[in-house]
Structure formats: C-alpha cells, structure tokens
Coordinates of N, CA, C and O in Angstrom, one line a residue:
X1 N 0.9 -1.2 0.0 CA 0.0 0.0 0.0 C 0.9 1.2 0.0 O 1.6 1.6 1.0
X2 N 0.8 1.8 -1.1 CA 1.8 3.4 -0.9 C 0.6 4.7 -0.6 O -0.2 5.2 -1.5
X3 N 0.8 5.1 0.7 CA 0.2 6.0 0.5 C 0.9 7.5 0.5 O 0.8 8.4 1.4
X4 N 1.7 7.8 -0.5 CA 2.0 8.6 -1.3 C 1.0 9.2 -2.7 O 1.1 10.3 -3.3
X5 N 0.2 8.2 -2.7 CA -0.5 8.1 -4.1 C -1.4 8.8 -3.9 O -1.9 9.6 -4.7
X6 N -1.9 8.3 -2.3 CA -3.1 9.3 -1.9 C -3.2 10.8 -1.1 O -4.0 11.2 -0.3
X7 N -1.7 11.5 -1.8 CA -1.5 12.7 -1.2 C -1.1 12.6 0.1 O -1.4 13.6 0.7
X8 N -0.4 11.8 0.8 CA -0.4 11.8 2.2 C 1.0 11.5 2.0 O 1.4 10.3 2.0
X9 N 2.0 12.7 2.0 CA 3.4 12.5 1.9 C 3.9 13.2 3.5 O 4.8 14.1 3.7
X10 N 3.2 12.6 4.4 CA 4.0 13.4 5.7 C 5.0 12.5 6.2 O 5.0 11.5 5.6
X11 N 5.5 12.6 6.9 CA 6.6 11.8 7.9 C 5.9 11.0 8.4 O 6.2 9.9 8.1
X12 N 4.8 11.0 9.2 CA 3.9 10.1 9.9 C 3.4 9.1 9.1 O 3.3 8.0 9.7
X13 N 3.1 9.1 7.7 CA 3.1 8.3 6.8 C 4.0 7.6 6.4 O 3.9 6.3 6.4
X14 N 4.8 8.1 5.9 CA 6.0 7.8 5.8 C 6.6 6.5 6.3 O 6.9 5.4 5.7
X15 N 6.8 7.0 7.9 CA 7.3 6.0 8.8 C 6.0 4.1 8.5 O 6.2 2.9 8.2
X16 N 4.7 5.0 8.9 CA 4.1 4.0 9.0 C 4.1 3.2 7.2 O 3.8 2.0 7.2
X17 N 4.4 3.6 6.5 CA 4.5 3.0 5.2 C 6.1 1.5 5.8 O 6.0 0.3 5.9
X18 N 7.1 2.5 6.2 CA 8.1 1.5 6.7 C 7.7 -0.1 7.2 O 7.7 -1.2 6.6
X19 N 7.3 0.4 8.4 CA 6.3 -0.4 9.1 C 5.5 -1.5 8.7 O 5.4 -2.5 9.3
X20 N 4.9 -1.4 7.7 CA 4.4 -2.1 6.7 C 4.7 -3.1 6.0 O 4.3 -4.2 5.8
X21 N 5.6 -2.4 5.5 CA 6.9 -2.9 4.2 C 7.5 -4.2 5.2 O 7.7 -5.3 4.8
X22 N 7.7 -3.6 6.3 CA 8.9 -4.3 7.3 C 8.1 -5.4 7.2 O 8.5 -6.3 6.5
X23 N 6.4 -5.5 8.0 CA 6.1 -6.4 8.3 C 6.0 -7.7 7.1 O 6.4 -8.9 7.2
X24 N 5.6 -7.2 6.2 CA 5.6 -7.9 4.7 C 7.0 -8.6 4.4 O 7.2 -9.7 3.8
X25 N 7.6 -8.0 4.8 CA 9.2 -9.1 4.6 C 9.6 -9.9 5.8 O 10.2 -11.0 5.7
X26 N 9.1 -9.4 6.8 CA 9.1 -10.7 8.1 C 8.6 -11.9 8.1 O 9.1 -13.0 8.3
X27 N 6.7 -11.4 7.7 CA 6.5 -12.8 6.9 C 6.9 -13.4 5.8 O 6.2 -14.4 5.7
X28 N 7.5 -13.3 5.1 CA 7.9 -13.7 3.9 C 9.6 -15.0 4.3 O 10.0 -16.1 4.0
X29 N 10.0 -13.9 5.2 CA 11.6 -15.0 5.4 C 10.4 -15.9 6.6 O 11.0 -16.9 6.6
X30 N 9.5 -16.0 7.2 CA 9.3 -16.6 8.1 C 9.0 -17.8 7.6 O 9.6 -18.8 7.9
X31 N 7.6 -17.8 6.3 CA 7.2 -18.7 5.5 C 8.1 -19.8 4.7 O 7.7 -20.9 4.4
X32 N 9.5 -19.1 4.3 CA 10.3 -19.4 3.7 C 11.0 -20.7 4.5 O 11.2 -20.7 5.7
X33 N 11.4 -21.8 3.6 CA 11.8 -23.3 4.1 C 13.4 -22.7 5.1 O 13.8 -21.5 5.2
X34 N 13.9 -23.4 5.5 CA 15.3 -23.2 5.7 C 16.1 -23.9 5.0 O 15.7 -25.1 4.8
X35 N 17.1 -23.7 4.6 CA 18.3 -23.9 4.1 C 18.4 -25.2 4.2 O 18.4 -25.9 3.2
X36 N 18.5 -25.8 5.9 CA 18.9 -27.2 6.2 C 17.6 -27.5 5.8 O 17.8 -28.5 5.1
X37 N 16.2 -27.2 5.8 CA 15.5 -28.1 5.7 C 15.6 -28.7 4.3 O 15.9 -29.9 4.1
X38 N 15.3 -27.8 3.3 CA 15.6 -27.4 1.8 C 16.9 -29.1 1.3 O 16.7 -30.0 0.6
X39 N 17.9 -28.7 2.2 CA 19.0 -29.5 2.0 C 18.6 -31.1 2.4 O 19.0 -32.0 1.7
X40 N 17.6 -31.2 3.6 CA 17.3 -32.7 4.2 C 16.1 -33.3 3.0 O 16.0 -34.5 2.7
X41 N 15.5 -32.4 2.5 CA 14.3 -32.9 1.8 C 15.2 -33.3 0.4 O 14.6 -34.3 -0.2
X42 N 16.0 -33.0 -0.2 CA 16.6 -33.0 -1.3 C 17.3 -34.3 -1.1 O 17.0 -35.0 -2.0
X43 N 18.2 -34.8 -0.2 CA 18.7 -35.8 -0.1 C 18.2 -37.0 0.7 O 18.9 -38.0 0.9
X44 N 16.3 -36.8 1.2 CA 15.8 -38.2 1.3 C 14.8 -38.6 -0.1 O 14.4 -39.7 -0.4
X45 N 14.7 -37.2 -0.8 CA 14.3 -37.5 -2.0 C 14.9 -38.8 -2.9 O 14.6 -39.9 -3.4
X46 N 16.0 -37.9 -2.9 CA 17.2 -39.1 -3.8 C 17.7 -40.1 -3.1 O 18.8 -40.6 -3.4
X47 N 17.2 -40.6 -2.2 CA 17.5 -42.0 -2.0 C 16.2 -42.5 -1.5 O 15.6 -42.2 -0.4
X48 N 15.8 -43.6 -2.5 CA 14.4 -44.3 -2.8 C 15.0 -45.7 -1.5 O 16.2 -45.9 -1.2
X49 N 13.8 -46.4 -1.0 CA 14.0 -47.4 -0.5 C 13.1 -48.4 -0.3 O 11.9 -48.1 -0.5
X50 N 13.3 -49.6 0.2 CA 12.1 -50.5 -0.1 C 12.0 -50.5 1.4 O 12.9 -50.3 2.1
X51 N 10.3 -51.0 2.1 CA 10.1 -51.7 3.6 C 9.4 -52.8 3.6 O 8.3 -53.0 3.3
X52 N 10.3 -53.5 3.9 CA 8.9 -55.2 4.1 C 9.0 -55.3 5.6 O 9.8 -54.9 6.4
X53 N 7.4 -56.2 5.7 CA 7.6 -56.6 7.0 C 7.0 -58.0 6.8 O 6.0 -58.4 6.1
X54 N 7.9 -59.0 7.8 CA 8.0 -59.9 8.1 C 7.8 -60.4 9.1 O 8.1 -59.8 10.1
X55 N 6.9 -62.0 9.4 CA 6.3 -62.0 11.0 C 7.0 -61.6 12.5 O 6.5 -61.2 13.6
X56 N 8.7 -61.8 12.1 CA 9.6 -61.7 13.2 C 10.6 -60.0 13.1 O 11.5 -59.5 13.8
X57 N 9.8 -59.6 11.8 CA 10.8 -58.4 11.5 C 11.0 -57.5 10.5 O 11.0 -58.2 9.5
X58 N 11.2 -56.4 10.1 CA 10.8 -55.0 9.3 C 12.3 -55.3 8.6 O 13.1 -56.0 9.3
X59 N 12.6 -54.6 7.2 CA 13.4 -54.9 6.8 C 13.9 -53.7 6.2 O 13.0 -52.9 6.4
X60 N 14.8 -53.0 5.7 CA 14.9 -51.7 4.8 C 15.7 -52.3 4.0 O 16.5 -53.2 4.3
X61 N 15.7 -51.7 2.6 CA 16.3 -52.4 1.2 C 16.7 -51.2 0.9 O 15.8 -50.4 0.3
X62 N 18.1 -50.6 1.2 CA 18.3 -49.0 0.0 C 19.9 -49.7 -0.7 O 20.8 -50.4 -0.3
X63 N 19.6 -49.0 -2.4 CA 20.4 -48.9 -3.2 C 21.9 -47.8 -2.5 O 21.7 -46.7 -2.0
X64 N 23.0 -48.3 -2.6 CA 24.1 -47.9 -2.3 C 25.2 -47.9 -3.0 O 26.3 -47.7 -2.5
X65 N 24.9 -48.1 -4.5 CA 25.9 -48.2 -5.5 C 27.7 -47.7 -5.4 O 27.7 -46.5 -5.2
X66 N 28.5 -48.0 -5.4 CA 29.5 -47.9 -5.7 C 30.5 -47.3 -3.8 O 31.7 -47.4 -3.6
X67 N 29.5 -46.8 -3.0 CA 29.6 -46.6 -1.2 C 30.5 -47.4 -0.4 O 30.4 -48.6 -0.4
X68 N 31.4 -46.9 0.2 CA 32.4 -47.8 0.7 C 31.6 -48.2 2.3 O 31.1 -47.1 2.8
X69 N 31.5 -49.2 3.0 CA 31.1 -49.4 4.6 C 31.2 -48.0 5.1 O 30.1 -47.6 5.5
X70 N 32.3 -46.9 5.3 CA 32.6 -46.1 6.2 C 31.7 -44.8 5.6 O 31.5 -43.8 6.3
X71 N 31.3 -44.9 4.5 CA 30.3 -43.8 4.2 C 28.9 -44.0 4.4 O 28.1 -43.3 3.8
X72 N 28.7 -44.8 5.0 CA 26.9 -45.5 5.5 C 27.0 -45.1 6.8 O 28.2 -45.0 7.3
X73 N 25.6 -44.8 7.8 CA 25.5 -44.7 8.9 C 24.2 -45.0 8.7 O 23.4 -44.7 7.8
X74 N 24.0 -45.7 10.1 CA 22.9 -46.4 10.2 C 22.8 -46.1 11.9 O 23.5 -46.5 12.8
X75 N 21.6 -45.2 12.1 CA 21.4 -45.2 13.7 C 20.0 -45.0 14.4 O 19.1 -45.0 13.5
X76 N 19.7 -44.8 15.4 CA 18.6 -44.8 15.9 C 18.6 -43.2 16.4 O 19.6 -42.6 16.7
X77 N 17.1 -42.8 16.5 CA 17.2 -41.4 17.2 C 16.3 -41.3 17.8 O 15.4 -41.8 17.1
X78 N 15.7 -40.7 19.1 CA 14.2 -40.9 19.8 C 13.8 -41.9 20.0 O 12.6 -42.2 20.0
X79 N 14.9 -42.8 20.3 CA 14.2 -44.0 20.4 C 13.1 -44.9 19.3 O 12.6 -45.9 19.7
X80 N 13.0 -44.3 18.3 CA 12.0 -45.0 17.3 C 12.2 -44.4 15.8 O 11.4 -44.9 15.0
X81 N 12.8 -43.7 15.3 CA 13.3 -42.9 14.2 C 14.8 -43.6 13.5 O 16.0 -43.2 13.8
X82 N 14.6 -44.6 12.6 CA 15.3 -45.3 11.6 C 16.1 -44.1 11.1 O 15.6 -43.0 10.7
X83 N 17.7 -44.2 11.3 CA 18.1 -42.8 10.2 C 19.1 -43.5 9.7 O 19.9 -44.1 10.4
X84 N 19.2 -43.5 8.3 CA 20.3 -44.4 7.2 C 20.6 -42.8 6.5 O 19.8 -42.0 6.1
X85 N 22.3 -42.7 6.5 CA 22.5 -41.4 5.8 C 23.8 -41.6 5.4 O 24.4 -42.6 5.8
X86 N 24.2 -40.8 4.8 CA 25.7 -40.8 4.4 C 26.1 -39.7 3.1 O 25.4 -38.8 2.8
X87 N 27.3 -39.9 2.6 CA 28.1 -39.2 1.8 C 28.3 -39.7 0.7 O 28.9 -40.7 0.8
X88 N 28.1 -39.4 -0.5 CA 28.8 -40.1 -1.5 C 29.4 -39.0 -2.9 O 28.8 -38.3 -3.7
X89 N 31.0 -39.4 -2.8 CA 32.0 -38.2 -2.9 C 32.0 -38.5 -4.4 O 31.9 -39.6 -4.9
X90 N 32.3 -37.3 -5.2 CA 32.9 -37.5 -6.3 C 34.3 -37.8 -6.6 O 35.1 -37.2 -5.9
X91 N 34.7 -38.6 -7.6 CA 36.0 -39.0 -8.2 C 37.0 -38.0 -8.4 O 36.9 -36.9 -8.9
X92 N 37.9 -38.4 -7.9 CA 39.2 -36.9 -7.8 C 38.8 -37.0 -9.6 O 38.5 -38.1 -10.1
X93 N 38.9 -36.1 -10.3 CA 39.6 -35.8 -11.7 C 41.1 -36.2 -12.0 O 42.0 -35.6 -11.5
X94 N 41.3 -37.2 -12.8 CA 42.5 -37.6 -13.5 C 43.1 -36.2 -14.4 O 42.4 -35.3 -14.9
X95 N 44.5 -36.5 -14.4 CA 45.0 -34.8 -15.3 C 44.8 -35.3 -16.6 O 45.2 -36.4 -17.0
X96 N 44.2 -34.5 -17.3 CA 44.1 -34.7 -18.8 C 42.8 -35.2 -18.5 O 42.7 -35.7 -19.6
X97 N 41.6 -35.6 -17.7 CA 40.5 -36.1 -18.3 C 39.5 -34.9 -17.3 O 39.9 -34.4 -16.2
X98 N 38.4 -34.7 -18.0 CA 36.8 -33.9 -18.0 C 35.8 -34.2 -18.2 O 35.6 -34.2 -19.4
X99 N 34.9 -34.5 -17.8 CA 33.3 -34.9 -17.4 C 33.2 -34.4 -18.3 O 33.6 -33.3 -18.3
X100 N 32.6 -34.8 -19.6 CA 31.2 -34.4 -20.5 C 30.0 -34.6 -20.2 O 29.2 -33.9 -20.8
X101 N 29.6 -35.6 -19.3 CA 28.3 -35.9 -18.8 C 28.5 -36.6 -17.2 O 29.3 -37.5 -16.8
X102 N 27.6 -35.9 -16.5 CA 27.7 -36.3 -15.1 C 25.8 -36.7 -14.6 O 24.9 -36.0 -14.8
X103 N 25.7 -37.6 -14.1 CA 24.5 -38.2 -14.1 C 24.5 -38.9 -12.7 O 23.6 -38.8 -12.0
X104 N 25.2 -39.4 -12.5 CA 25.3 -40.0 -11.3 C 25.4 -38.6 -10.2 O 25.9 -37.5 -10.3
X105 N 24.4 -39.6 -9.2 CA 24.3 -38.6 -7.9 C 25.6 -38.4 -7.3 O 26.5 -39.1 -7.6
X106 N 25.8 -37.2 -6.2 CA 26.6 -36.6 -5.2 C 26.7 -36.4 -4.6 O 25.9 -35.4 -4.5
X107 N 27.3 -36.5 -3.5 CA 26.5 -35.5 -2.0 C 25.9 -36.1 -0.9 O 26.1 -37.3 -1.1
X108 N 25.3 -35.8 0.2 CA 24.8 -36.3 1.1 C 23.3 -36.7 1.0 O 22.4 -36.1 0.4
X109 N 23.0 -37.9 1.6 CA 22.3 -38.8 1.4 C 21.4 -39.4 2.9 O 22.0 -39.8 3.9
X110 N 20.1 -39.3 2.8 CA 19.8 -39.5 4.4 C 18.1 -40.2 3.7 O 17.6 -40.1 2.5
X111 N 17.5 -40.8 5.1 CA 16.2 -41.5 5.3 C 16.4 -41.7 6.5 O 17.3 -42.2 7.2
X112 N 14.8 -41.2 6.9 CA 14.0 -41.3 8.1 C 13.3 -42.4 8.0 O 12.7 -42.6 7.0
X113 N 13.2 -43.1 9.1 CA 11.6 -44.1 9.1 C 11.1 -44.3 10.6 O 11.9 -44.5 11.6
X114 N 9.9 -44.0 10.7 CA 9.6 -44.0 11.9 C 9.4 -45.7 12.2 O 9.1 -46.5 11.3
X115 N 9.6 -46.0 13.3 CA 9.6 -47.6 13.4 C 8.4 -47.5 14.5 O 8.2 -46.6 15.4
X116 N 7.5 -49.0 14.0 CA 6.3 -48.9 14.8 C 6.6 -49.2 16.3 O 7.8 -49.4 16.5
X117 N 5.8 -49.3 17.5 CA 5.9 -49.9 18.8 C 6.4 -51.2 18.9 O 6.4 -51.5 20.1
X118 N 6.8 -52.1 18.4 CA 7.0 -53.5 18.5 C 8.2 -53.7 17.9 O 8.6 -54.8 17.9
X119 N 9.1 -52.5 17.2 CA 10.3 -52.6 16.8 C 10.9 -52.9 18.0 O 10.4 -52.4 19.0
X120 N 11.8 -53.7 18.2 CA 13.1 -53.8 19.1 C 14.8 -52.9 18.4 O 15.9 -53.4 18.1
X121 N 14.5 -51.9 18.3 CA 16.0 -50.8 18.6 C 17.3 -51.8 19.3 O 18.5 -51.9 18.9
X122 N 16.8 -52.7 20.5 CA 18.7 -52.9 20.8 C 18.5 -54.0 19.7 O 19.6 -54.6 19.5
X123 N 17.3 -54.5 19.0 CA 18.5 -55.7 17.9 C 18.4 -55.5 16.4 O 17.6 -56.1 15.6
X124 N 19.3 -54.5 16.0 CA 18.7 -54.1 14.7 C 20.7 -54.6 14.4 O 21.6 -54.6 15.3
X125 N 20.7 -55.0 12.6 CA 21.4 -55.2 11.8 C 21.7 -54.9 10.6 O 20.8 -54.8 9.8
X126 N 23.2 -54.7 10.2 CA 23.0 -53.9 9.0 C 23.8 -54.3 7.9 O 25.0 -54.4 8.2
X127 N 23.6 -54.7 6.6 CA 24.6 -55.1 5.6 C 24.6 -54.8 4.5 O 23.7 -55.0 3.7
X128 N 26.2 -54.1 4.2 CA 26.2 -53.8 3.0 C 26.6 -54.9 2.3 O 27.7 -55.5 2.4
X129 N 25.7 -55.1 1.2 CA 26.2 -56.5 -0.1 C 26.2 -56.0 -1.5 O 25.1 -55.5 -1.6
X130 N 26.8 -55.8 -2.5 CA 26.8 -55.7 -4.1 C 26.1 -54.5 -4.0 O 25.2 -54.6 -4.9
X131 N 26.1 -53.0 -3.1 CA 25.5 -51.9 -3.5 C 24.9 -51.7 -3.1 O 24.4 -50.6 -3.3
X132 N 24.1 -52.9 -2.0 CA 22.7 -52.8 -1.7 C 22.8 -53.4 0.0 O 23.1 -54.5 0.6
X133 N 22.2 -51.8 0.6 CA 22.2 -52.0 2.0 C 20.6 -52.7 2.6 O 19.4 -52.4 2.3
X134 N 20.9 -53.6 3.4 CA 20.0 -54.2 3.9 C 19.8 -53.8 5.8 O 20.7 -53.9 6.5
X135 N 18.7 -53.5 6.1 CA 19.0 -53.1 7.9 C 17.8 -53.7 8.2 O 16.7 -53.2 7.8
X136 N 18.0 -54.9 9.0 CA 16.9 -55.4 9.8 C 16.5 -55.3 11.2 O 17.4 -55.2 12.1
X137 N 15.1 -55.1 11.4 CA 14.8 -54.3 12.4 C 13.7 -55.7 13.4 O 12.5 -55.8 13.2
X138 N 14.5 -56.6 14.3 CA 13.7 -57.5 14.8 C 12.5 -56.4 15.6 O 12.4 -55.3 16.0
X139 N 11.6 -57.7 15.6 CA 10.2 -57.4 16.0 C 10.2 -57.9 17.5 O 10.7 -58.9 18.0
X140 N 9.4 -56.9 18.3 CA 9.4 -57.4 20.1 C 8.5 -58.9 20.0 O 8.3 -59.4 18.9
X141 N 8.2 -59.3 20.8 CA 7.8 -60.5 20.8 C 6.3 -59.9 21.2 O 6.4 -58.7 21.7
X142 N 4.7 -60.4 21.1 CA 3.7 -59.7 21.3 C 4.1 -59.9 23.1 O 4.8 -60.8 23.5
X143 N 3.4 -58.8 24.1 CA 2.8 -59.1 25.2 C 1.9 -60.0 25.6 O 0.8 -60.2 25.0
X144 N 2.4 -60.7 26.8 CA 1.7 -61.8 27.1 C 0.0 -61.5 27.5 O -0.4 -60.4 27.8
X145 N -0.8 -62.5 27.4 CA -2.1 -61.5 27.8 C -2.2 -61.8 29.6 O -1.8 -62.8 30.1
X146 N -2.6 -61.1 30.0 CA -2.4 -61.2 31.6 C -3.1 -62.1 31.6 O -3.8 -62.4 30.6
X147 N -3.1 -62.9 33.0 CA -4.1 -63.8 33.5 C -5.1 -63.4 34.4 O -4.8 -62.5 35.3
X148 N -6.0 -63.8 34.3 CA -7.0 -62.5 35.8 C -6.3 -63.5 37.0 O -5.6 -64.5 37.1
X149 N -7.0 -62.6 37.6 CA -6.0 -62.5 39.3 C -7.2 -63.3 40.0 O -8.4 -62.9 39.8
X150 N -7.1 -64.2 40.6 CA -8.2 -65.4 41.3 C -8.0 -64.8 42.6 O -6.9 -64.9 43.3
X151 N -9.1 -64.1 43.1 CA -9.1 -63.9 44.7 C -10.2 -64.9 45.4 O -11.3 -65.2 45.0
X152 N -9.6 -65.4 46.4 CA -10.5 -66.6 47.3 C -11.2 -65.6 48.1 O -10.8 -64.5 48.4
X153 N -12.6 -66.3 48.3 CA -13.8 -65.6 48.3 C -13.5 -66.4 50.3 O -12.9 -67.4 50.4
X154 N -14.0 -65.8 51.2 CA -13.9 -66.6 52.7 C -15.6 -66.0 52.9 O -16.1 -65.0 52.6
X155 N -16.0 -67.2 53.3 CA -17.4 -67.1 53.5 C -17.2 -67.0 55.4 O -16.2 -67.6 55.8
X156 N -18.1 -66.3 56.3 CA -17.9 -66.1 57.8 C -19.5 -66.6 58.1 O -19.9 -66.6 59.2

C-alpha cells in the first residue's frame, strides 16, 4: 500500500508506510523453508527405499551403489526414528581427463523411518552387499495377555 499516491506524503506516513513494508518481509523469510530443511528434503528424496515386514521383522532395502562401509551410517534417534544417511563423494579428476556428462548422484544422502511400537532398537542389523544395504529391524515379541488375578472368596 503506498500511501503517497493518496496525497499523504507526511513523515507520519512515511514511517508507517516502513512499518508495513517491514512487516511484509518478516513474513515472507518466516514462510520461507530453511536452508537445512531445503538440504534434508533433497537428499531423502534421492535415496528411494524399499520396507517389508516380516512375522519376526521389518526390513529396509536402500540402493548404495558404488559406497564404501565407512560412508553409511545407520542409527537410531528418539528411540523409534530409523536414520540411514551418508556421503557419496565424487571422483578426484585424472590430469588430462573432463566430465562431459555427469549423471550419477553426489552429495549427502539420508532417510528417516519411523519404526512402529514393537520394533526392538537394541536388535537391529545392517549389511552392506553388491551396493545394496540391507538393515533389519527384529520385532518385540507380542505381550503376554495377563491372566486375571483369582481372589479366594472366605465365607464367615
């Protein structure tokens, strides 16, 4: 809103025109993603993954092509939040050779999974094989169903 337009060029306007303006750009960085978030959504995008579940146990299937063991991490967070992430670096450049085409991904790499109540966290396992990481997530065993409680009845 300029109210300049409407003849109203005093200082008191003026200012409150500022004021305005100000607020209009506060919400705007406020709405706006963050950087890290921007950065996390980008790299669980690019790494697709499979989930089975199995009577004794949940499974995760992610593609890891070419990844050495030390650039995978596999951990738990909150107690129930699956987080598989890592790095995957590009190729030093040979002297005398230049990328004409670069296709293959770069960069940091992450997935969340929330793990349901019956996950067991202390027995989870993880293997990298031919590119392809596998993390098994055993299942708790169900709860027993209580037995009702027999109180002896004393007749007087």
């Amino acid at each position: 809103m300029d109210l300049r337009v409407m003849g109203l060029d005093s200082p008191l306007f003026s200012t409150l025109q500022q004021v305005m303006d100000f607020a209009d750009d506060a919400d705007k960085s406020f709405s706006a993603p963050t950087r890290t978030y921007v950065r996390d959504a980008k790299a669980m995008a690019a790494t697709p993954a499979d989930v089975k579940e199995y009577p004794n146990s949940y499974v995760f299937v992610v593609d890891m092509p070419g990844l050495k063991v030390g650039d995978i991490k596999v951990q738990v967070e909150e107690d129930n939040v699956l987080l598989v992430s890592g790095e995957r670096k590009r190729e030093e450049e040979k002297e005398g050779a230049k990328y004409v085409r670069m296709e293959r991904r770069v960069g940091k790499f992450m997935r969340k999974f929330v793990l349901p109540e019956n996950a067991n966290t202390d027995a989870i396992t993880a293997v990298c094989q031919d590119g392809v990481l596998t993390v098994t997530v055993q299942k708790l065993p169900p709860p027993e169903p209580k037995k009702p409680k027999i109180v002896e009845v004393k007749v007087n």
